CSV table of C-alpha atoms in Angstrom, one decimal:
chain,number,residue,atom,x,y,z
A,1,MET,CA,-0.1,0.1,0.1
A,2,PRO,CA,1.3,3.5,-1.4
A,3,LYS,CA,2.5,5.4,3.2
A,4,ALA,CA,-0.1,8.5,3.0
A,5,ASP,CA,1.0,11.7,1.9
A,6,LEU,CA,4.0,13.5,3.0
A,7,THR,CA,4.0,16.6,5.4
A,8,LEU,CA,5.9,18.9,4.9
A,9,ASN,CA,6.9,22.6,5.8
A,10,LYS,CA,5.1,25.2,3.2
A,11,ASP,CA,9.0,27.0,3.4
A,12,PRO,CA,11.1,25.3,1.1
A,13,ILE,CA,13.8,26.7,3.3
A,14,THR,CA,12.9,25.5,6.2
A,15,GLN,CA,12.3,22.1,5.1
A,16,PHE,CA,15.7,22.1,3.6
A,17,GLN,CA,17.5,23.3,6.8
A,18,SER,CA,15.5,20.5,8.4
A,19,TRP,CA,16.1,18.0,6.4
A,20,PHE,CA,19.8,18.5,6.4
A,21,GLN,CA,20.6,18.7,9.4
A,22,ASP,CA,18.8,15.8,9.6
A,23,ALA,CA,21.8,14.8,7.8
A,24,ILE,CA,24.3,15.7,9.7
A,25,GLN,CA,23.1,14.0,12.2
A,26,THR,CA,23.1,10.5,10.6
A,27,GLY,CA,26.9,10.9,11.2
A,28,MET,CA,27.4,10.5,7.3
A,29,LYS,CA,31.0,11.4,5.5
A,30,TYR,CA,29.8,15.2,3.8
A,31,PRO,CA,27.0,15.8,4.5
A,32,ASP,CA,27.1,19.6,2.8
A,33,ALA,CA,28.4,17.9,-0.4
A,34,MET,CA,25.9,18.9,-2.9
A,35,THR,CA,26.8,18.3,-6.8
A,36,LEU,CA,26.6,22.4,-9.1
A,37,ALA,CA,25.9,21.9,-12.4
A,38,THR,CA,26.4,25.1,-14.8
A,39,ALA,CA,26.3,25.4,-18.2
A,40,SER,CA,29.0,27.9,-21.0
A,41,ALA,CA,27.3,30.9,-22.5
A,42,LYS,CA,26.5,28.5,-25.6
A,43,GLY,CA,25.2,26.4,-22.7
A,44,ALA,CA,26.9,22.6,-22.8
A,45,PRO,CA,26.4,21.8,-18.9
A,46,SER,CA,29.2,19.6,-16.2
A,47,ALA,CA,28.5,19.8,-12.7
A,48,ARG,CA,31.0,18.6,-10.1
A,49,THR,CA,30.8,18.3,-6.1
A,50,VAL,CA,31.3,21.6,-4.1
A,51,LEU,CA,30.8,21.2,0.2
A,52,TYR,CA,27.6,23.6,0.2
A,53,LYS,CA,28.6,26.0,3.3
A,54,GLY,CA,25.6,28.2,4.6
A,55,MET,CA,23.3,30.2,4.1
A,56,ASN,CA,22.7,34.0,3.7
A,57,LYS,CA,19.7,36.2,3.9
A,58,GLU,CA,20.0,35.5,-0.1
A,59,GLY,CA,20.7,31.9,-0.6
A,60,LEU,CA,23.4,28.9,-0.2
A,61,LYS,CA,26.4,29.6,0.0
A,62,PHE,CA,29.4,27.3,-1.7
A,63,PHE,CA,32.8,29.1,-2.7
A,64,THR,CA,35.9,28.0,-5.6
A,65,ASN,CA,38.9,29.8,-7.6
A,66,TYR,CA,37.1,32.6,-9.4
A,67,ASN,CA,39.5,31.3,-12.4
A,68,SER,CA,38.1,27.9,-12.7
A,69,ARG,CA,36.0,26.5,-15.1
A,70,LYS,CA,33.0,26.6,-12.7
A,71,SER,CA,33.5,30.7,-12.6
A,72,LYS,CA,34.1,31.2,-15.9
A,73,GLU,CA,30.9,29.6,-16.3
A,74,LEU,CA,29.3,31.0,-14.2
A,75,ARG,CA,30.5,35.2,-15.4
A,76,ALA,CA,29.0,34.0,-18.5
A,77,ASN,CA,26.0,32.3,-17.8
A,78,PRO,CA,24.8,33.1,-14.0
A,79,ARG,CA,22.6,30.4,-13.0
A,80,ALA,CA,23.3,27.1,-12.2
A,81,ALA,CA,21.3,23.9,-10.6
A,82,VAL,CA,22.5,21.8,-7.5
A,83,LEU,CA,22.1,18.1,-5.9
A,84,PHE,CA,22.4,16.8,-3.1
A,85,TYR,CA,21.8,13.2,-1.8
A,86,TRP,CA,22.2,11.8,1.2
A,87,PRO,CA,21.9,7.3,0.6
A,88,GLN,CA,21.6,6.6,4.4
A,89,LEU,CA,17.9,9.1,4.4
A,90,ASN,CA,16.8,7.9,0.8
A,91,ARG,CA,16.0,11.1,0.6
A,92,GLN,CA,17.8,14.2,-2.3
A,93,ILE,CA,17.3,17.8,-2.5
A,94,ARG,CA,17.1,19.1,-6.7
A,95,ILE,CA,17.7,23.6,-6.1
A,96,GLU,CA,17.4,25.3,-9.5
A,97,GLY,CA,18.3,29.5,-9.3
A,98,ARG,CA,20.9,32.3,-10.0
A,99,ILE,CA,23.2,32.8,-8.5
A,100,LYS,CA,25.0,36.0,-6.7
A,101,LYS,CA,28.8,36.9,-6.6
A,102,LEU,CA,29.2,37.1,-3.1
A,103,SER,CA,30.7,40.8,-1.3
A,104,SER,CA,34.6,41.0,-0.3
A,105,GLN,CA,34.0,40.0,3.6
A,106,GLU,CA,32.1,37.8,3.1
A,107,SER,CA,34.4,35.9,1.4
A,108,ASP,CA,37.2,37.3,4.3
A,109,GLU,CA,35.5,35.9,7.2
A,110,TYR,CA,35.2,32.9,5.6
A,111,TRP,CA,38.6,32.7,4.1
A,112,LEU,CA,40.0,32.7,8.0
A,113,THR,CA,37.2,29.7,9.1
A,114,ARG,CA,39.4,27.4,6.8
A,115,PRO,CA,41.6,25.3,7.8
A,116,SER,CA,45.7,26.7,7.6
A,117,GLU,CA,46.5,23.8,4.9
A,118,SER,CA,43.4,24.4,3.2
A,119,ARG,CA,44.1,28.0,2.4
A,120,ILE,CA,47.7,27.2,1.4
A,121,ASN,CA,46.4,24.9,-1.3
A,122,ALA,CA,43.7,26.6,-2.3
A,123,ALA,CA,45.6,30.1,-2.5
A,124,ALA,CA,49.0,27.7,-4.7
A,125,SER,CA,46.3,26.1,-6.9
A,126,PRO,CA,46.0,27.7,-10.6
A,127,GLN,CA,42.7,25.8,-9.9
A,128,SER,CA,41.4,24.2,-14.4
A,129,SER,CA,45.0,25.6,-15.6
A,130,GLN,CA,46.6,23.3,-17.1
A,131,ILE,CA,49.9,21.9,-15.1
A,132,SER,CA,52.5,19.9,-15.9
A,133,SER,CA,53.3,18.0,-12.9
A,134,ARG,CA,52.5,17.8,-9.3
A,135,ALA,CA,55.9,19.6,-8.1
A,136,ILE,CA,54.8,22.9,-9.3
A,137,LEU,CA,51.9,22.9,-6.7
A,138,LEU,CA,54.7,21.8,-4.4
A,139,LYS,CA,57.0,23.8,-5.1
A,140,ARG,CA,53.8,27.0,-5.2
A,141,VAL,CA,53.0,25.5,-2.1
A,142,LYS,CA,56.7,25.5,-0.5
A,143,ASP,CA,56.6,29.1,-1.5
A,144,LEU,CA,53.9,30.5,0.0
A,145,LEU,CA,55.2,29.5,3.7
A,146,LEU,CA,58.3,31.4,2.5
A,147,LYS,CA,56.9,34.2,1.8
A,148,PHE,CA,53.3,34.0,4.3
A,149,GLY,CA,54.3,31.4,6.8
A,150,ALA,CA,52.1,28.6,7.2
A,151,THR,CA,48.8,30.7,9.1
A,152,ASN,CA,49.2,34.2,7.7
A,153,ILE,CA,48.3,33.1,4.1
A,154,PRO,CA,45.3,36.1,2.5
A,155,ARG,CA,42.6,35.4,0.9
A,156,PRO,CA,44.1,35.7,-3.2
A,157,LYS,CA,41.5,37.9,-4.9
A,158,HIS,CA,40.8,35.4,-7.2
A,159,TRP,CA,39.3,32.6,-4.2
A,160,GLY,CA,35.7,34.2,-3.1
A,161,GLY,CA,32.2,32.7,-2.7
A,162,TYR,CA,29.4,32.7,-4.4
A,163,CYS,CA,25.3,32.6,-3.3
A,164,LEU,CA,22.9,30.8,-5.3
A,165,ILE,CA,19.1,32.5,-4.7
A,166,PRO,CA,16.6,29.9,-5.1
A,167,ASN,CA,13.1,29.9,-6.9
A,168,LYS,CA,13.1,26.7,-7.6
A,169,PHE,CA,13.6,23.3,-4.9
A,170,GLU,CA,12.2,19.7,-5.4
A,171,PHE,CA,12.1,17.9,-2.5
A,172,TRP,CA,12.5,13.5,-3.1
A,173,VAL,CA,11.9,10.5,-0.8
A,174,GLU,CA,12.1,7.6,-2.4
A,175,GLY,CA,10.0,5.1,-2.2
A,176,GLN,CA,9.5,1.4,-2.9
A,177,PHE,CA,9.3,-0.1,-6.5
A,178,ARG,CA,10.0,3.1,-8.1
A,179,LEU,CA,7.0,4.4,-6.2
A,180,HIS,CA,9.0,8.1,-5.2
A,181,ASP,CA,7.6,11.4,-4.0
A,182,ARG,CA,8.2,14.9,-5.6
A,183,PHE,CA,7.3,17.9,-4.5
A,184,GLN,CA,8.4,21.1,-5.9
A,185,TYR,CA,8.4,25.1,-5.3
A,186,ARG,CA,9.0,27.0,-7.1
A,187,LYS,CA,8.6,31.3,-6.1
A,188,GLN,CA,5.7,33.0,-8.5
A,189,LYS,CA,5.4,37.0,-7.7
A,190,GLY,CA,7.5,36.3,-4.1
A,191,LYS,CA,5.5,33.5,-2.7
A,192,TRP,CA,6.2,29.8,-3.2
A,193,GLN,CA,4.3,27.4,-4.7
A,194,GLN,CA,4.1,24.0,-3.0
A,195,VAL,CA,2.9,21.2,-6.0
A,196,ARG,CA,2.8,17.4,-6.3
A,197,LEU,CA,5.1,15.8,-9.1
A,198,ALA,CA,5.0,12.2,-10.2
A,199,PRO,CA,7.9,9.7,-9.9
């Protein structure tokens, strides 16, 4: 027999935060991992996993190298989609929206919370650029350590954050024999409208 309808919050952001806390409480590795999909100006898609780093008043935050492929695509086509999949909970969430660059202050604040090793490696790596060997990266790390020390690496201008400002959410719960539950929220005239989708 099909199970009774799920009860979801009328606000998808509140619902997202509730499910995200559930994922954290499972003890799984990387509950904050999300697949980020972008597209070039010509519509060629690409996807990769990044880490969700909380919300501000507009949407979901993540951080990256501004010279990376994802950033170049976001400059050309400032829209994106993300996917959270938590198999331990039999749940996934899809979110779509437009992209906005975070302020330097927000990027600086997050940079200072990162482990020093992560700061050094982020500053040293010319992300997405072709390199001839790993030795080049190790030398860049060594040079930065000599210049700034292990704990004083400044945030490079080419590294910082983005915000995904959502206009669509989809909450998915795995059902028996593919009879899944899917609920979509769309923002219309400033208000969220919820509908059920067929699996």
